[in-house]
PDB file of C-alpha atoms in Angstrom:
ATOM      1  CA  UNK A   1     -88.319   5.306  57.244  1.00 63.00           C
ATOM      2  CA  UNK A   2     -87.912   6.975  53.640  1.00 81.00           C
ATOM      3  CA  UNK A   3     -84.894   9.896  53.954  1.00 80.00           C
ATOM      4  CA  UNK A   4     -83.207  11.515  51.249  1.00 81.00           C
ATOM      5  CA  UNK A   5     -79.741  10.743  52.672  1.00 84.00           C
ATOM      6  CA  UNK A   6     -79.303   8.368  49.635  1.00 86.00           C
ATOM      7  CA  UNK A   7     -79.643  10.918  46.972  1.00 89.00           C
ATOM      8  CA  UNK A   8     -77.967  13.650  48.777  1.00 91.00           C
ATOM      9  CA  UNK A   9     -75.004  11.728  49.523  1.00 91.00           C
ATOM     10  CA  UNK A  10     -74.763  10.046  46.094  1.00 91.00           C
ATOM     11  CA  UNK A  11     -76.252  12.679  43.316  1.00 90.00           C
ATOM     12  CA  UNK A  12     -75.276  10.537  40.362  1.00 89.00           C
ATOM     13  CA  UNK A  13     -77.750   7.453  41.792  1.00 89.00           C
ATOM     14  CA  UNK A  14     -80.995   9.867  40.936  1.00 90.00           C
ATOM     15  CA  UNK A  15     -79.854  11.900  38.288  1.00 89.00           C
ATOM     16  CA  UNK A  16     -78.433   8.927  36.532  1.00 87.00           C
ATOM     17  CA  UNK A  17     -82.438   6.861  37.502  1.00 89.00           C
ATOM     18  CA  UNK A  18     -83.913   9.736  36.427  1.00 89.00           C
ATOM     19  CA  UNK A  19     -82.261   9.870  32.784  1.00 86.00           C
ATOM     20  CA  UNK A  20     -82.746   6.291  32.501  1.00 87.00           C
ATOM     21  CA  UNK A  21     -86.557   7.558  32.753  1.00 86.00           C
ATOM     22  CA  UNK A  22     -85.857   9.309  29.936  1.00 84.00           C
ATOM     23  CA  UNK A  23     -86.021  12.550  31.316  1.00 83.00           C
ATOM     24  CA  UNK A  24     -83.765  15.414  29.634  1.00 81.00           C
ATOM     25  CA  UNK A  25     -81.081  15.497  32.812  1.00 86.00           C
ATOM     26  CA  UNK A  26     -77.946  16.643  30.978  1.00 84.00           C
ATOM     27  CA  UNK A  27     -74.980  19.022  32.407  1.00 86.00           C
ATOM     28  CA  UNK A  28     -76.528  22.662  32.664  1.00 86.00           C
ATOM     29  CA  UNK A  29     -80.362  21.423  31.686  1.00 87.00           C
ATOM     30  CA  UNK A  30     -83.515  22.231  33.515  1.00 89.00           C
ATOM     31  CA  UNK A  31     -84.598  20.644  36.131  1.00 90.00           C
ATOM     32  CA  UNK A  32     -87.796  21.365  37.650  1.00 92.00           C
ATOM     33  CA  UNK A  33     -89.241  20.403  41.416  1.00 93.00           C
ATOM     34  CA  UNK A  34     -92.041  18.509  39.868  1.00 93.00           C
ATOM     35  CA  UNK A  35     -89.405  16.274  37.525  1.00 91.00           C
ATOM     36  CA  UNK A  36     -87.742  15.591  40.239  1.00 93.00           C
ATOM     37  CA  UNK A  37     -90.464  15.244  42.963  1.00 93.00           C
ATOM     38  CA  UNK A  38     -91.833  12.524  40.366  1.00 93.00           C
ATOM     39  CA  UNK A  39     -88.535  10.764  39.883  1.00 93.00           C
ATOM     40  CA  UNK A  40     -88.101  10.422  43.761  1.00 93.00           C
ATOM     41  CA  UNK A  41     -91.417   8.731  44.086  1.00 93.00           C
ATOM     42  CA  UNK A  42     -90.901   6.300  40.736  1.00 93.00           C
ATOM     43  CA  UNK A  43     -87.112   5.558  42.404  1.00 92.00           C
ATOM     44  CA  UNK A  44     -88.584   4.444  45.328  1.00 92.00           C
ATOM     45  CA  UNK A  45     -91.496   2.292  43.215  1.00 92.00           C
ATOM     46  CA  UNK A  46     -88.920   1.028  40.811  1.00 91.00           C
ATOM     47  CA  UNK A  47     -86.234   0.240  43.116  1.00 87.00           C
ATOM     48  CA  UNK A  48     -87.263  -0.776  46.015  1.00 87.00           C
ATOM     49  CA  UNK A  49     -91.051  -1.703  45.804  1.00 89.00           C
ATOM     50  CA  UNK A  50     -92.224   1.392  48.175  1.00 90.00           C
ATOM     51  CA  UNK A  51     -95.096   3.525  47.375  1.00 92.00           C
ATOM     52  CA  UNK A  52     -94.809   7.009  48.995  1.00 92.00           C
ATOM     53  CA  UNK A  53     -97.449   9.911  48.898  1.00 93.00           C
ATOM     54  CA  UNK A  54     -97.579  13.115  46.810  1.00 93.00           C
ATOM     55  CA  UNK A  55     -96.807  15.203  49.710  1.00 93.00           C
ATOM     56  CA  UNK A  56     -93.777  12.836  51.207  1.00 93.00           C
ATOM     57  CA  UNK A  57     -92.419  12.698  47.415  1.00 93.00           C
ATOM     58  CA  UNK A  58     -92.640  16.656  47.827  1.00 94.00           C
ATOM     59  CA  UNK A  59     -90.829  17.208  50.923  1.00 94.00           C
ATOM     60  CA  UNK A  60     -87.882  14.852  50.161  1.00 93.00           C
ATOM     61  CA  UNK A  61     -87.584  16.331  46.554  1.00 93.00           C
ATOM     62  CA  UNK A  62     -87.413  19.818  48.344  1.00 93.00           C
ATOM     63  CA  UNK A  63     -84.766  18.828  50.899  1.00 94.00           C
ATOM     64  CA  UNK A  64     -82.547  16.985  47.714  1.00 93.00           C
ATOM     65  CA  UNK A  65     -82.984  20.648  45.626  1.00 93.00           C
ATOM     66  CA  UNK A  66     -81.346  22.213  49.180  1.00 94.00           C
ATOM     67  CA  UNK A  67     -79.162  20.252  49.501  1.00 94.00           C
ATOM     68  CA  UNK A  68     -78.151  19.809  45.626  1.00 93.00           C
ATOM     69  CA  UNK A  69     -78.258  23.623  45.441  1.00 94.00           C
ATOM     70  CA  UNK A  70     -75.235  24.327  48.976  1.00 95.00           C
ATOM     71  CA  UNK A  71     -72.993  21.786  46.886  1.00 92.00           C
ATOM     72  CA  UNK A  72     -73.158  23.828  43.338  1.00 93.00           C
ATOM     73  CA  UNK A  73     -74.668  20.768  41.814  1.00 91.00           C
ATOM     74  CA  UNK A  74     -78.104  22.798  41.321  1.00 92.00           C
ATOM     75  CA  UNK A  75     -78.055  26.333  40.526  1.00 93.00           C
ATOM     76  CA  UNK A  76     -81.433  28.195  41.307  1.00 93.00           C
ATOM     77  CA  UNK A  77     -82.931  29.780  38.321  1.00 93.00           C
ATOM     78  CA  UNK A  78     -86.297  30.091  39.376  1.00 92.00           C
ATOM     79  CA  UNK A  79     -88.115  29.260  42.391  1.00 88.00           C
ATOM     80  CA  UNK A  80     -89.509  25.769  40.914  1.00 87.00           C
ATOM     81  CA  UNK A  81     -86.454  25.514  38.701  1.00 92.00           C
ATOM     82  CA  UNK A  82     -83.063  24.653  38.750  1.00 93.00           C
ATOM     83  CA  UNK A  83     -79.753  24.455  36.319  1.00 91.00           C
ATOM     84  CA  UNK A  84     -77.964  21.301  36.451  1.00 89.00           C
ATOM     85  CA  UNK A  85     -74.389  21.602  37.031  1.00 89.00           C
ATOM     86  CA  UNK A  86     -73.154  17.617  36.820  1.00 85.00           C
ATOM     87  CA  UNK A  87     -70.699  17.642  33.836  1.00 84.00           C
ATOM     88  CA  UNK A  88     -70.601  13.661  34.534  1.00 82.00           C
ATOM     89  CA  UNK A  89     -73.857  13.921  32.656  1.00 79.00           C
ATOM     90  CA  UNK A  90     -72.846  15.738  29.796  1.00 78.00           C
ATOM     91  CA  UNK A  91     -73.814  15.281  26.345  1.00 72.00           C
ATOM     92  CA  UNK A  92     -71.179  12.785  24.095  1.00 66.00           C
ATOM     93  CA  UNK A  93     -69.986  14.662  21.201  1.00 69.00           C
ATOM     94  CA  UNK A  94     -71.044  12.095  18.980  1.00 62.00           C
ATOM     95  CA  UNK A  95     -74.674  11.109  19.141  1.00 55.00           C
ATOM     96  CA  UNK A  96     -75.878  14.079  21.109  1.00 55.00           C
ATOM     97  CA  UNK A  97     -78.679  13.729  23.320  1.00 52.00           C
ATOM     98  CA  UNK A  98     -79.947  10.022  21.565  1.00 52.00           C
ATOM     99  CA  UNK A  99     -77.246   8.583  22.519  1.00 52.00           C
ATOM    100  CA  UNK A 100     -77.400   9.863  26.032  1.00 52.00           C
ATOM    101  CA  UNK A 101     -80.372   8.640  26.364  1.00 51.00           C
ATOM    102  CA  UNK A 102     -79.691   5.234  24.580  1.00 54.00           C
ATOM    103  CA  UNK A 103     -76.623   4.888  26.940  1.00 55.00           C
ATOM    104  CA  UNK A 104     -74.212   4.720  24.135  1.00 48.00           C
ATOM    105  CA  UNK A 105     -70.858   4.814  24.214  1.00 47.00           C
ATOM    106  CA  UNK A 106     -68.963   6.814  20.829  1.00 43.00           C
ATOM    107  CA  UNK A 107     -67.981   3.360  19.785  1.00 46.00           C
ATOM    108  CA  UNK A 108     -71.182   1.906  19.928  1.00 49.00           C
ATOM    109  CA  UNK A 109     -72.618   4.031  18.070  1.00 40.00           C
ATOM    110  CA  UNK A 110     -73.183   3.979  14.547  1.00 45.00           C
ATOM    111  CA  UNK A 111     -70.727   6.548  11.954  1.00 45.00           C
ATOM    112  CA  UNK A 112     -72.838   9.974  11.439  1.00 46.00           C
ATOM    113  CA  UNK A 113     -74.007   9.547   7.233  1.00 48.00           C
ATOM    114  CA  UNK A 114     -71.820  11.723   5.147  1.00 50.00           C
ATOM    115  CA  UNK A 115     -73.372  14.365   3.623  1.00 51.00           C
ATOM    116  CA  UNK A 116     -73.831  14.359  -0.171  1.00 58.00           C
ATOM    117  CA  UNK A 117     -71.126  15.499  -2.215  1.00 58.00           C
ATOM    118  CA  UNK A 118     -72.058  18.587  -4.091  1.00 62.00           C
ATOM    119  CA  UNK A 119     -73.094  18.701  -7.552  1.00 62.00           C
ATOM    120  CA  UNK A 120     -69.909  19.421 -10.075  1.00 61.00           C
ATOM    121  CA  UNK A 121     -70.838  23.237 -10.983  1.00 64.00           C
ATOM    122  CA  UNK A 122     -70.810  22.953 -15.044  1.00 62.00           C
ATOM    123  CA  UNK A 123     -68.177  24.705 -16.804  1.00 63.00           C
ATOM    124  CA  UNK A 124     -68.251  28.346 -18.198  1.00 62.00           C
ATOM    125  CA  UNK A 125     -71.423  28.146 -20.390  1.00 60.00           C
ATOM    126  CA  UNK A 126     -71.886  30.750 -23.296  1.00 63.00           C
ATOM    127  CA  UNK A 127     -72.652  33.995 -22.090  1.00 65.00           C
ATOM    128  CA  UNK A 128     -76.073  34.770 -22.209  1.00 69.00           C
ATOM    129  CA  UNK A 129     -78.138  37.260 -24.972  1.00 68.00           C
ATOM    130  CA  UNK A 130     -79.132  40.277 -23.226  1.00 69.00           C
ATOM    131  CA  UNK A 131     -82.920  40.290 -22.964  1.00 70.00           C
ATOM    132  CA  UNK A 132     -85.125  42.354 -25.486  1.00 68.00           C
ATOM    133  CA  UNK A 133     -85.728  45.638 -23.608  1.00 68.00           C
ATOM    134  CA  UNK A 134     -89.719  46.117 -22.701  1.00 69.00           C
ATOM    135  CA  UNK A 135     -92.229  47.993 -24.931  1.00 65.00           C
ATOM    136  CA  UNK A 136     -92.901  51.388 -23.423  1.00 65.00           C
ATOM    137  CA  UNK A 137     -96.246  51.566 -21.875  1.00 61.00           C
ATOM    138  CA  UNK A 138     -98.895  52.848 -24.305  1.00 59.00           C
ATOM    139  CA  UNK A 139    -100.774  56.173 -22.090  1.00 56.00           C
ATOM    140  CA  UNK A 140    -104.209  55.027 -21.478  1.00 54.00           C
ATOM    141  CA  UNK A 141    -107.107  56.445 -23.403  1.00 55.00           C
ATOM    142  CA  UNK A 142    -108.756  59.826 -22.255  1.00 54.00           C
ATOM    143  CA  UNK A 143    -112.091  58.093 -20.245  1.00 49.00           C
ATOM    144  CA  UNK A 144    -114.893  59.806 -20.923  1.00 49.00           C
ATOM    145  CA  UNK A 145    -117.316  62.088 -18.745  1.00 48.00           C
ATOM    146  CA  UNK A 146    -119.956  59.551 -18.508  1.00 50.00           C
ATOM    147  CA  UNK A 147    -117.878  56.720 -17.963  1.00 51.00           C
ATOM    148  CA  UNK A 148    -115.823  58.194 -15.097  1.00 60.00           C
ATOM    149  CA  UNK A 149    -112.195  58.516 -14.800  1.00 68.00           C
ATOM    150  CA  UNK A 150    -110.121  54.832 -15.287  1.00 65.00           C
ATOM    151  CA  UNK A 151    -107.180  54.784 -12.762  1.00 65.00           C
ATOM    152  CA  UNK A 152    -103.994  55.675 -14.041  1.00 73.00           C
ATOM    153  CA  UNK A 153    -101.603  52.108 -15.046  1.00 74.00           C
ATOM    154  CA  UNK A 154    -105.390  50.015 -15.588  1.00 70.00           C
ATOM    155  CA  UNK A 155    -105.538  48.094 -18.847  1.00 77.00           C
ATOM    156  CA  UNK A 156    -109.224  48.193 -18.535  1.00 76.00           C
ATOM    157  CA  UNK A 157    -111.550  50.334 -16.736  1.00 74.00           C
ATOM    158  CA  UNK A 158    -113.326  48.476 -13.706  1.00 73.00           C
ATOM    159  CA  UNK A 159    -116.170  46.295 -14.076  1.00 77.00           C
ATOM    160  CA  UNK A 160    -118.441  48.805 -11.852  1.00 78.00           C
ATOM    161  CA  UNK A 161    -117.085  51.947 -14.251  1.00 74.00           C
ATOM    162  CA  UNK A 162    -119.138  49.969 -17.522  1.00 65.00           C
ATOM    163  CA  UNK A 163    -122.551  50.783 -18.510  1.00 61.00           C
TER     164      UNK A 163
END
């Protein structure tokens, strides 16, 4: 007979399966009934050689989010969804989620690359000349009465304006 006993009594076994599936199961991530619906029925595959149903994958994973949910580990966000509240599971400061997933210890893990030292800033060049001021703009010729009237600013009259 398949119960949930297992993985109510002992959170860490599914939450730590279900991260070795590579799912994102960190200390106050999402969880969703589905994710963990599906990592009931692969624990039970994986583990001990058992194939359960859809619907029997469905009714244990809803009994574990109960159950999770009265001990604080699961805090209900959502009808389907669920913050994790495991801080055994929490992200290492160095390495970040990788190395989570990995299973990485700090000292395992390879030193962060330094960042590039910034370029020297070159010393106090010679002020720069001011820039030439602008030539005033010229007013545009008077347009005549059977050319039509050019919009003020144009260098040209339109294309359509010609005859």
């Amino acid at each position: 007979m398949i119960r949930s006993d297992v993985f109510v009594d002992y959170p860490y076994e599914l939450l730590s399966f279900m991260r070795e599936q590579k799912l994102p199961v960190f200390h106050n991530s999402n969880i969703f009934m589905r994710d963990l619906q599906y990592a009931i029925k692969h624990y039970f595959e994986n583990t001990e050689g058992t194939v359960i149903r859809n619907d029997l994958a469905e009714e244990l994973a809803g009994e574990v989010a109960r159950a999770y949910v009265q001990k604080g580990i699961f805090k209900k966000v959502n009808p389907i969804g669920y913050e994790l509240n495991y801080p055994e599971l929490s992200t290492p400061k160095d390495g970040g989620t990788i190395a989570a997933f990995k299973g990485l210890s700090p000292d395992e893990m390879m030193p962060p690359k330094a960042a590039p030292a910034p370029a020297a800033k070159p010393a106090a060049a010679a002020p720069k000349p001011a820039a030439a001021p602008k030539p005033a703009a010229t007013p545009a010729p008077a347009a005549s009465a059977t050319t039509g009237a050019v919009p003020s600013g144009a260098k040209a009259p339109p294309p359509w304006l010609k005859k």
